[in-house]
């Protein structure tokens, strides 16, 4: 049943029409506009479902994205910085999302905090390129990764809530 909820949520994210990457100076602005529209719709959909969990912003040309994501576990909010660059072969290649502060804390991460999406997400992206965009990356890539990895990292003590860190520092 969680798959149905995911499928329903993702089906509400608009598919993108413009097949252009950052090197395509003529069509990239149109693709970027579609990306923003899909992201806005996804964020609004999440807020309506009381499931707001990330913020993103890009540089002026839309090739570097930064923001924060958070995960609620046992009523505590764990917040992380995230970043990614749009690959030159985008949209045929998905961006590699990095959560730098989790670098080295899980086996499902590599090269400077980039999360591993090769096993499950990469084939899905390949089948749906160029219709998938950044909202799909968040919904089907980062979101499920956080849902699996963060509780495990917390249970192993690799991630500690900020309140717990302050208490340990005070002792």
mmCIF file with all atom_site columns, C-alpha atoms in Angstrom:
data_model
loop_
_atom_site.group_PDB
_atom_site.id
_atom_site.type_symbol
_atom_site.label_atom_id
_atom_site.label_alt_id
_atom_site.label_comp_id
_atom_site.label_asym_id
_atom_site.label_entity_id
_atom_site.label_seq_id
_atom_site.pdbx_PDB_ins_code
_atom_site.Cartn_x
_atom_site.Cartn_y
_atom_site.Cartn_z
_atom_site.occupancy
_atom_site.B_iso_or_equiv
_atom_site.pdbx_formal_charge
_atom_site.auth_seq_id
_atom_site.auth_comp_id
_atom_site.auth_asym_id
_atom_site.auth_atom_id
_atom_site.pdbx_PDB_model_num
ATOM 1   C CA . UNK A 1 1   ? 0.000  0.000  0.000   1.00 0.00 ? 1   UNK A CA 1
ATOM 2   C CA . UNK A 1 2   ? 2.862  2.495  0.489   1.00 0.00 ? 2   UNK A CA 1
ATOM 3   C CA . UNK A 1 3   ? 3.651  1.947  -3.183  1.00 0.00 ? 3   UNK A CA 1
ATOM 4   C CA . UNK A 1 4   ? 0.149  3.058  -4.126  1.00 0.00 ? 4   UNK A CA 1
ATOM 5   C CA . UNK A 1 5   ? 0.509  6.240  -2.070  1.00 0.00 ? 5   UNK A CA 1
ATOM 6   C CA . UNK A 1 6   ? 3.837  6.941  -3.774  1.00 0.00 ? 6   UNK A CA 1
ATOM 7   C CA . UNK A 1 7   ? 2.412  6.173  -7.190  1.00 0.00 ? 7   UNK A CA 1
ATOM 8   C CA . UNK A 1 8   ? -0.545 8.488  -6.534  1.00 0.00 ? 8   UNK A CA 1
ATOM 9   C CA . UNK A 1 9   ? 1.687  11.312 -5.290  1.00 0.00 ? 9   UNK A CA 1
ATOM 10  C CA . UNK A 1 10  ? 4.097  11.000 -8.216  1.00 0.00 ? 10  UNK A CA 1
ATOM 11  C CA . UNK A 1 11  ? 1.266  10.840 -10.731 1.00 0.00 ? 11  UNK A CA 1
ATOM 12  C CA . UNK A 1 12  ? 0.310  14.359 -9.619  1.00 0.00 ? 12  UNK A CA 1
ATOM 13  C CA . UNK A 1 13  ? 3.752  15.735 -10.511 1.00 0.00 ? 13  UNK A CA 1
ATOM 14  C CA . UNK A 1 14  ? 3.641  17.039 -14.072 1.00 0.00 ? 14  UNK A CA 1
ATOM 15  C CA . UNK A 1 15  ? 5.832  15.314 -16.619 1.00 0.00 ? 15  UNK A CA 1
ATOM 16  C CA . UNK A 1 16  ? 8.218  17.625 -18.449 1.00 0.00 ? 16  UNK A CA 1
ATOM 17  C CA . UNK A 1 17  ? 8.102  18.170 -22.191 1.00 0.00 ? 17  UNK A CA 1
ATOM 18  C CA . UNK A 1 18  ? 11.272 20.031 -23.131 1.00 0.00 ? 18  UNK A CA 1
ATOM 19  C CA . UNK A 1 19  ? 14.252 17.770 -23.791 1.00 0.00 ? 19  UNK A CA 1
ATOM 20  C CA . UNK A 1 20  ? 17.071 20.184 -23.000 1.00 0.00 ? 20  UNK A CA 1
ATOM 21  C CA . UNK A 1 21  ? 20.059 20.387 -20.705 1.00 0.00 ? 21  UNK A CA 1
ATOM 22  C CA . UNK A 1 22  ? 22.208 23.280 -19.557 1.00 0.00 ? 22  UNK A CA 1
ATOM 23  C CA . UNK A 1 23  ? 24.332 23.201 -22.720 1.00 0.00 ? 23  UNK A CA 1
ATOM 24  C CA . UNK A 1 24  ? 21.273 23.832 -24.883 1.00 0.00 ? 24  UNK A CA 1
ATOM 25  C CA . UNK A 1 25  ? 21.168 27.608 -24.500 1.00 0.00 ? 25  UNK A CA 1
ATOM 26  C CA . UNK A 1 26  ? 18.023 27.982 -26.614 1.00 0.00 ? 26  UNK A CA 1
ATOM 27  C CA . UNK A 1 27  ? 15.784 25.453 -24.836 1.00 0.00 ? 27  UNK A CA 1
ATOM 28  C CA . UNK A 1 28  ? 17.293 25.327 -21.321 1.00 0.00 ? 28  UNK A CA 1
ATOM 29  C CA . UNK A 1 29  ? 15.257 28.330 -20.063 1.00 0.00 ? 29  UNK A CA 1
ATOM 30  C CA . UNK A 1 30  ? 12.044 26.563 -21.141 1.00 0.00 ? 30  UNK A CA 1
ATOM 31  C CA . UNK A 1 31  ? 13.120 23.333 -19.429 1.00 0.00 ? 31  UNK A CA 1
ATOM 32  C CA . UNK A 1 32  ? 14.047 25.274 -16.300 1.00 0.00 ? 32  UNK A CA 1
ATOM 33  C CA . UNK A 1 33  ? 10.616 26.918 -16.276 1.00 0.00 ? 33  UNK A CA 1
ATOM 34  C CA . UNK A 1 34  ? 8.980  23.478 -16.461 1.00 0.00 ? 34  UNK A CA 1
ATOM 35  C CA . UNK A 1 35  ? 11.253 22.267 -13.624 1.00 0.00 ? 35  UNK A CA 1
ATOM 36  C CA . UNK A 1 36  ? 10.193 25.152 -11.385 1.00 0.00 ? 36  UNK A CA 1
ATOM 37  C CA . UNK A 1 37  ? 6.515  24.616 -12.181 1.00 0.00 ? 37  UNK A CA 1
ATOM 38  C CA . UNK A 1 38  ? 6.748  20.916 -11.334 1.00 0.00 ? 38  UNK A CA 1
ATOM 39  C CA . UNK A 1 39  ? 8.680  21.622 -8.125  1.00 0.00 ? 39  UNK A CA 1
ATOM 40  C CA . UNK A 1 40  ? 6.154  24.246 -7.044  1.00 0.00 ? 40  UNK A CA 1
ATOM 41  C CA . UNK A 1 41  ? 3.278  21.865 -7.706  1.00 0.00 ? 41  UNK A CA 1
ATOM 42  C CA . UNK A 1 42  ? 5.053  19.064 -5.794  1.00 0.00 ? 42  UNK A CA 1
ATOM 43  C CA . UNK A 1 43  ? 5.761  21.328 -2.799  1.00 0.00 ? 43  UNK A CA 1
ATOM 44  C CA . UNK A 1 44  ? 2.153  22.566 -2.759  1.00 0.00 ? 44  UNK A CA 1
ATOM 45  C CA . UNK A 1 45  ? 0.913  18.975 -2.969  1.00 0.00 ? 45  UNK A CA 1
ATOM 46  C CA . UNK A 1 46  ? 3.189  18.013 -0.054  1.00 0.00 ? 46  UNK A CA 1
ATOM 47  C CA . UNK A 1 47  ? 2.023  20.957 2.046   1.00 0.00 ? 47  UNK A CA 1
ATOM 48  C CA . UNK A 1 48  ? -1.620 20.083 1.395   1.00 0.00 ? 48  UNK A CA 1
ATOM 49  C CA . UNK A 1 49  ? -0.894 16.531 2.594   1.00 0.00 ? 49  UNK A CA 1
ATOM 50  C CA . UNK A 1 50  ? 1.050  17.861 5.635   1.00 0.00 ? 50  UNK A CA 1
ATOM 51  C CA . UNK A 1 51  ? 4.173  16.264 4.221   1.00 0.00 ? 51  UNK A CA 1
ATOM 52  C CA . UNK A 1 52  ? 6.476  19.245 3.658   1.00 0.00 ? 52  UNK A CA 1
ATOM 53  C CA . UNK A 1 53  ? 10.063 17.923 3.774   1.00 0.00 ? 53  UNK A CA 1
ATOM 54  C CA . UNK A 1 54  ? 12.448 19.961 1.617   1.00 0.00 ? 54  UNK A CA 1
ATOM 55  C CA . UNK A 1 55  ? 13.398 23.377 0.268   1.00 0.00 ? 55  UNK A CA 1
ATOM 56  C CA . UNK A 1 56  ? 15.423 23.927 -2.904  1.00 0.00 ? 56  UNK A CA 1
ATOM 57  C CA . UNK A 1 57  ? 16.858 26.908 -4.704  1.00 0.00 ? 57  UNK A CA 1
ATOM 58  C CA . UNK A 1 58  ? 19.132 27.225 -7.681  1.00 0.00 ? 58  UNK A CA 1
ATOM 59  C CA . UNK A 1 59  ? 21.845 29.519 -8.898  1.00 0.00 ? 59  UNK A CA 1
ATOM 60  C CA . UNK A 1 60  ? 20.948 32.031 -11.618 1.00 0.00 ? 60  UNK A CA 1
ATOM 61  C CA . UNK A 1 61  ? 21.431 29.640 -14.532 1.00 0.00 ? 61  UNK A CA 1
ATOM 62  C CA . UNK A 1 62  ? 19.759 26.643 -12.856 1.00 0.00 ? 62  UNK A CA 1
ATOM 63  C CA . UNK A 1 63  ? 22.808 24.382 -12.891 1.00 0.00 ? 63  UNK A CA 1
ATOM 64  C CA . UNK A 1 64  ? 23.612 24.293 -9.153  1.00 0.00 ? 64  UNK A CA 1
ATOM 65  C CA . UNK A 1 65  ? 20.905 23.496 -6.594  1.00 0.00 ? 65  UNK A CA 1
ATOM 66  C CA . UNK A 1 66  ? 21.119 23.749 -2.821  1.00 0.00 ? 66  UNK A CA 1
ATOM 67  C CA . UNK A 1 67  ? 18.682 23.499 0.016   1.00 0.00 ? 67  UNK A CA 1
ATOM 68  C CA . UNK A 1 68  ? 17.609 21.547 3.034   1.00 0.00 ? 68  UNK A CA 1
ATOM 69  C CA . UNK A 1 69  ? 15.643 18.396 3.602   1.00 0.00 ? 69  UNK A CA 1
ATOM 70  C CA . UNK A 1 70  ? 14.313 17.026 6.832   1.00 0.00 ? 70  UNK A CA 1
ATOM 71  C CA . UNK A 1 71  ? 13.005 13.805 8.256   1.00 0.00 ? 71  UNK A CA 1
ATOM 72  C CA . UNK A 1 72  ? 10.728 13.412 11.270  1.00 0.00 ? 72  UNK A CA 1
ATOM 73  C CA . UNK A 1 73  ? 11.603 10.408 13.429  1.00 0.00 ? 73  UNK A CA 1
ATOM 74  C CA . UNK A 1 74  ? 9.927  9.751  16.775  1.00 0.00 ? 74  UNK A CA 1
ATOM 75  C CA . UNK A 1 75  ? 8.564  13.322 16.753  1.00 0.00 ? 75  UNK A CA 1
ATOM 76  C CA . UNK A 1 76  ? 12.045 14.832 16.303  1.00 0.00 ? 76  UNK A CA 1
ATOM 77  C CA . UNK A 1 77  ? 13.010 16.749 13.172  1.00 0.00 ? 77  UNK A CA 1
ATOM 78  C CA . UNK A 1 78  ? 16.393 15.898 11.671  1.00 0.00 ? 78  UNK A CA 1
ATOM 79  C CA . UNK A 1 79  ? 17.479 18.500 9.122   1.00 0.00 ? 79  UNK A CA 1
ATOM 80  C CA . UNK A 1 80  ? 20.230 18.161 6.523   1.00 0.00 ? 80  UNK A CA 1
ATOM 81  C CA . UNK A 1 81  ? 21.790 20.334 3.837   1.00 0.00 ? 81  UNK A CA 1
ATOM 82  C CA . UNK A 1 82  ? 21.526 18.997 0.304   1.00 0.00 ? 82  UNK A CA 1
ATOM 83  C CA . UNK A 1 83  ? 23.139 19.964 -2.955  1.00 0.00 ? 83  UNK A CA 1
ATOM 84  C CA . UNK A 1 84  ? 23.506 18.811 -6.508  1.00 0.00 ? 84  UNK A CA 1
ATOM 85  C CA . UNK A 1 85  ? 24.679 19.964 -9.895  1.00 0.00 ? 85  UNK A CA 1
ATOM 86  C CA . UNK A 1 86  ? 22.761 19.423 -13.100 1.00 0.00 ? 86  UNK A CA 1
ATOM 87  C CA . UNK A 1 87  ? 24.893 17.078 -15.247 1.00 0.00 ? 87  UNK A CA 1
ATOM 88  C CA . UNK A 1 88  ? 25.771 18.218 -18.744 1.00 0.00 ? 88  UNK A CA 1
ATOM 89  C CA . UNK A 1 89  ? 23.870 15.206 -20.108 1.00 0.00 ? 89  UNK A CA 1
ATOM 90  C CA . UNK A 1 90  ? 20.693 16.179 -18.228 1.00 0.00 ? 90  UNK A CA 1
ATOM 91  C CA . UNK A 1 91  ? 17.820 15.200 -18.582 1.00 0.00 ? 91  UNK A CA 1
ATOM 92  C CA . UNK A 1 92  ? 19.114 11.878 -19.880 1.00 0.00 ? 92  UNK A CA 1
ATOM 93  C CA . UNK A 1 93  ? 21.225 11.544 -16.727 1.00 0.00 ? 93  UNK A CA 1
ATOM 94  C CA . UNK A 1 94  ? 19.793 12.177 -13.270 1.00 0.00 ? 94  UNK A CA 1
ATOM 95  C CA . UNK A 1 95  ? 21.591 14.571 -10.920 1.00 0.00 ? 95  UNK A CA 1
ATOM 96  C CA . UNK A 1 96  ? 23.566 13.063 -8.038  1.00 0.00 ? 96  UNK A CA 1
ATOM 97  C CA . UNK A 1 97  ? 22.127 14.402 -4.791  1.00 0.00 ? 97  UNK A CA 1
ATOM 98  C CA . UNK A 1 98  ? 24.620 14.986 -1.983  1.00 0.00 ? 98  UNK A CA 1
ATOM 99  C CA . UNK A 1 99  ? 23.912 15.252 1.725   1.00 0.00 ? 99  UNK A CA 1
ATOM 100 C CA . UNK A 1 100 ? 27.447 16.274 2.802   1.00 0.00 ? 100 UNK A CA 1
ATOM 101 C CA . UNK A 1 101 ? 26.997 16.005 6.570   1.00 0.00 ? 101 UNK A CA 1
ATOM 102 C CA . UNK A 1 102 ? 26.097 12.318 6.227   1.00 0.00 ? 102 UNK A CA 1
ATOM 103 C CA . UNK A 1 103 ? 29.223 11.522 4.210   1.00 0.00 ? 103 UNK A CA 1
ATOM 104 C CA . UNK A 1 104 ? 30.763 8.244  5.332   1.00 0.00 ? 104 UNK A CA 1
ATOM 105 C CA . UNK A 1 105 ? 27.951 7.348  7.726   1.00 0.00 ? 105 UNK A CA 1
ATOM 106 C CA . UNK A 1 106 ? 26.237 4.793  5.494   1.00 0.00 ? 106 UNK A CA 1
ATOM 107 C CA . UNK A 1 107 ? 27.279 2.324  2.821   1.00 0.00 ? 107 UNK A CA 1
ATOM 108 C CA . UNK A 1 108 ? 24.549 3.721  0.570   1.00 0.00 ? 108 UNK A CA 1
ATOM 109 C CA . UNK A 1 109 ? 26.566 6.859  -0.058  1.00 0.00 ? 109 UNK A CA 1
ATOM 110 C CA . UNK A 1 110 ? 29.688 7.688  -2.008  1.00 0.00 ? 110 UNK A CA 1
ATOM 111 C CA . UNK A 1 111 ? 32.027 10.463 -3.185  1.00 0.00 ? 111 UNK A CA 1
ATOM 112 C CA . UNK A 1 112 ? 31.548 13.359 -0.833  1.00 0.00 ? 112 UNK A CA 1
ATOM 113 C CA . UNK A 1 113 ? 28.101 12.588 0.511   1.00 0.00 ? 113 UNK A CA 1
ATOM 114 C CA . UNK A 1 114 ? 26.339 11.688 -2.725  1.00 0.00 ? 114 UNK A CA 1
ATOM 115 C CA . UNK A 1 115 ? 23.510 9.304  -2.019  1.00 0.00 ? 115 UNK A CA 1
ATOM 116 C CA . UNK A 1 116 ? 23.409 6.002  -3.867  1.00 0.00 ? 116 UNK A CA 1
ATOM 117 C CA . UNK A 1 117 ? 20.448 5.903  -6.231  1.00 0.00 ? 117 UNK A CA 1
ATOM 118 C CA . UNK A 1 118 ? 21.903 3.523  -8.803  1.00 0.00 ? 118 UNK A CA 1
ATOM 119 C CA . UNK A 1 119 ? 20.096 0.338  -7.802  1.00 0.00 ? 119 UNK A CA 1
ATOM 120 C CA . UNK A 1 120 ? 16.489 1.510  -7.742  1.00 0.00 ? 120 UNK A CA 1
ATOM 121 C CA . UNK A 1 121 ? 16.180 5.066  -8.982  1.00 0.00 ? 121 UNK A CA 1
ATOM 122 C CA . UNK A 1 122 ? 18.593 5.185  -11.927 1.00 0.00 ? 122 UNK A CA 1
ATOM 123 C CA . UNK A 1 123 ? 16.722 2.560  -14.008 1.00 0.00 ? 123 UNK A CA 1
ATOM 124 C CA . UNK A 1 124 ? 13.435 4.342  -13.288 1.00 0.00 ? 124 UNK A CA 1
ATOM 125 C CA . UNK A 1 125 ? 14.932 7.664  -14.387 1.00 0.00 ? 125 UNK A CA 1
ATOM 126 C CA . UNK A 1 126 ? 16.380 6.077  -17.539 1.00 0.00 ? 126 UNK A CA 1
ATOM 127 C CA . UNK A 1 127 ? 12.986 4.649  -18.521 1.00 0.00 ? 127 UNK A CA 1
ATOM 128 C CA . UNK A 1 128 ? 11.279 8.016  -18.012 1.00 0.00 ? 128 UNK A CA 1
ATOM 129 C CA . UNK A 1 129 ? 13.886 10.486 -19.284 1.00 0.00 ? 129 UNK A CA 1
ATOM 130 C CA . UNK A 1 130 ? 13.372 13.225 -20.397 1.00 0.00 ? 130 UNK A CA 1
ATOM 131 C CA . UNK A 1 131 ? 9.884  13.410 -18.854 1.00 0.00 ? 131 UNK A CA 1
ATOM 132 C CA . UNK A 1 132 ? 11.173 13.182 -15.274 1.00 0.00 ? 132 UNK A CA 1
ATOM 133 C CA . UNK A 1 133 ? 12.605 16.256 -13.599 1.00 0.00 ? 133 UNK A CA 1
ATOM 134 C CA . UNK A 1 134 ? 13.853 17.503 -10.265 1.00 0.00 ? 134 UNK A CA 1
ATOM 135 C CA . UNK A 1 135 ? 10.503 17.022 -8.511  1.00 0.00 ? 135 UNK A CA 1
ATOM 136 C CA . UNK A 1 136 ? 10.642 13.351 -9.525  1.00 0.00 ? 136 UNK A CA 1
ATOM 137 C CA . UNK A 1 137 ? 14.233 13.184 -8.261  1.00 0.00 ? 137 UNK A CA 1
ATOM 138 C CA . UNK A 1 138 ? 13.061 14.411 -4.870  1.00 0.00 ? 138 UNK A CA 1
ATOM 139 C CA . UNK A 1 139 ? 9.927  12.238 -4.741  1.00 0.00 ? 139 UNK A CA 1
ATOM 140 C CA . UNK A 1 140 ? 11.398 8.978  -6.018  1.00 0.00 ? 140 UNK A CA 1
ATOM 141 C CA . UNK A 1 141 ? 15.075 9.409  -5.186  1.00 0.00 ? 141 UNK A CA 1
ATOM 142 C CA . UNK A 1 142 ? 15.846 11.460 -2.109  1.00 0.00 ? 142 UNK A CA 1
ATOM 143 C CA . UNK A 1 143 ? 12.548 10.916 -0.269  1.00 0.00 ? 143 UNK A CA 1
ATOM 144 C CA . UNK A 1 144 ? 12.718 7.102  -0.211  1.00 0.00 ? 144 UNK A CA 1
ATOM 145 C CA . UNK A 1 145 ? 16.447 7.214  0.543   1.00 0.00 ? 145 UNK A CA 1
ATOM 146 C CA . UNK A 1 146 ? 15.817 9.384  3.604   1.00 0.00 ? 146 UNK A CA 1
ATOM 147 C CA . UNK A 1 147 ? 12.947 7.144  4.729   1.00 0.00 ? 147 UNK A CA 1
ATOM 148 C CA . UNK A 1 148 ? 15.200 4.075  4.690   1.00 0.00 ? 148 UNK A CA 1
ATOM 149 C CA . UNK A 1 149 ? 18.556 5.470  5.746   1.00 0.00 ? 149 UNK A CA 1
ATOM 150 C CA . UNK A 1 150 ? 17.789 8.075  8.425   1.00 0.00 ? 150 UNK A CA 1
ATOM 151 C CA . UNK A 1 151 ? 15.998 5.759  10.891  1.00 0.00 ? 151 UNK A CA 1
ATOM 152 C CA . UNK A 1 152 ? 18.834 3.251  10.463  1.00 0.00 ? 152 UNK A CA 1
ATOM 153 C CA . UNK A 1 153 ? 21.496 5.917  11.029  1.00 0.00 ? 153 UNK A CA 1
ATOM 154 C CA . UNK A 1 154 ? 19.636 7.155  14.115  1.00 0.00 ? 154 UNK A CA 1
ATOM 155 C CA . UNK A 1 155 ? 19.323 3.635  15.555  1.00 0.00 ? 155 UNK A CA 1
ATOM 156 C CA . UNK A 1 156 ? 23.086 3.100  15.065  1.00 0.00 ? 156 UNK A CA 1
ATOM 157 C CA . UNK A 1 157 ? 23.883 6.445  16.697  1.00 0.00 ? 157 UNK A CA 1
ATOM 158 C CA . UNK A 1 158 ? 25.449 7.909  13.540  1.00 0.00 ? 158 UNK A CA 1
ATOM 159 C CA . UNK A 1 159 ? 22.859 10.700 13.461  1.00 0.00 ? 159 UNK A CA 1
ATOM 160 C CA . UNK A 1 160 ? 21.939 12.461 16.692  1.00 0.00 ? 160 UNK A CA 1
ATOM 161 C CA . UNK A 1 161 ? 19.211 15.055 17.068  1.00 0.00 ? 161 UNK A CA 1
ATOM 162 C CA . UNK A 1 162 ? 20.547 18.566 17.660  1.00 0.00 ? 162 UNK A CA 1
ATOM 163 C CA . UNK A 1 163 ? 18.979 18.664 21.143  1.00 0.00 ? 163 UNK A CA 1
ATOM 164 C CA . UNK A 1 164 ? 20.838 15.481 22.016  1.00 0.00 ? 164 UNK A CA 1
ATOM 165 C CA . UNK A 1 165 ? 24.069 17.015 20.755  1.00 0.00 ? 165 UNK A CA 1
ATOM 166 C CA . UNK A 1 166 ? 23.578 20.103 22.945  1.00 0.00 ? 166 UNK A CA 1
ATOM 167 C CA . UNK A 1 167 ? 22.858 17.976 26.016  1.00 0.00 ? 167 UNK A CA 1
ATOM 168 C CA . UNK A 1 168 ? 25.973 15.848 25.424  1.00 0.00 ? 168 UNK A CA 1
ATOM 169 C CA . UNK A 1 169 ? 28.103 18.986 24.968  1.00 0.00 ? 169 UNK A CA 1
ATOM 170 C CA . UNK A 1 170 ? 26.748 20.508 28.202  1.00 0.00 ? 170 UNK A CA 1
ATOM 171 C CA . UNK A 1 171 ? 27.762 17.470 30.276  1.00 0.00 ? 171 UNK A CA 1
#
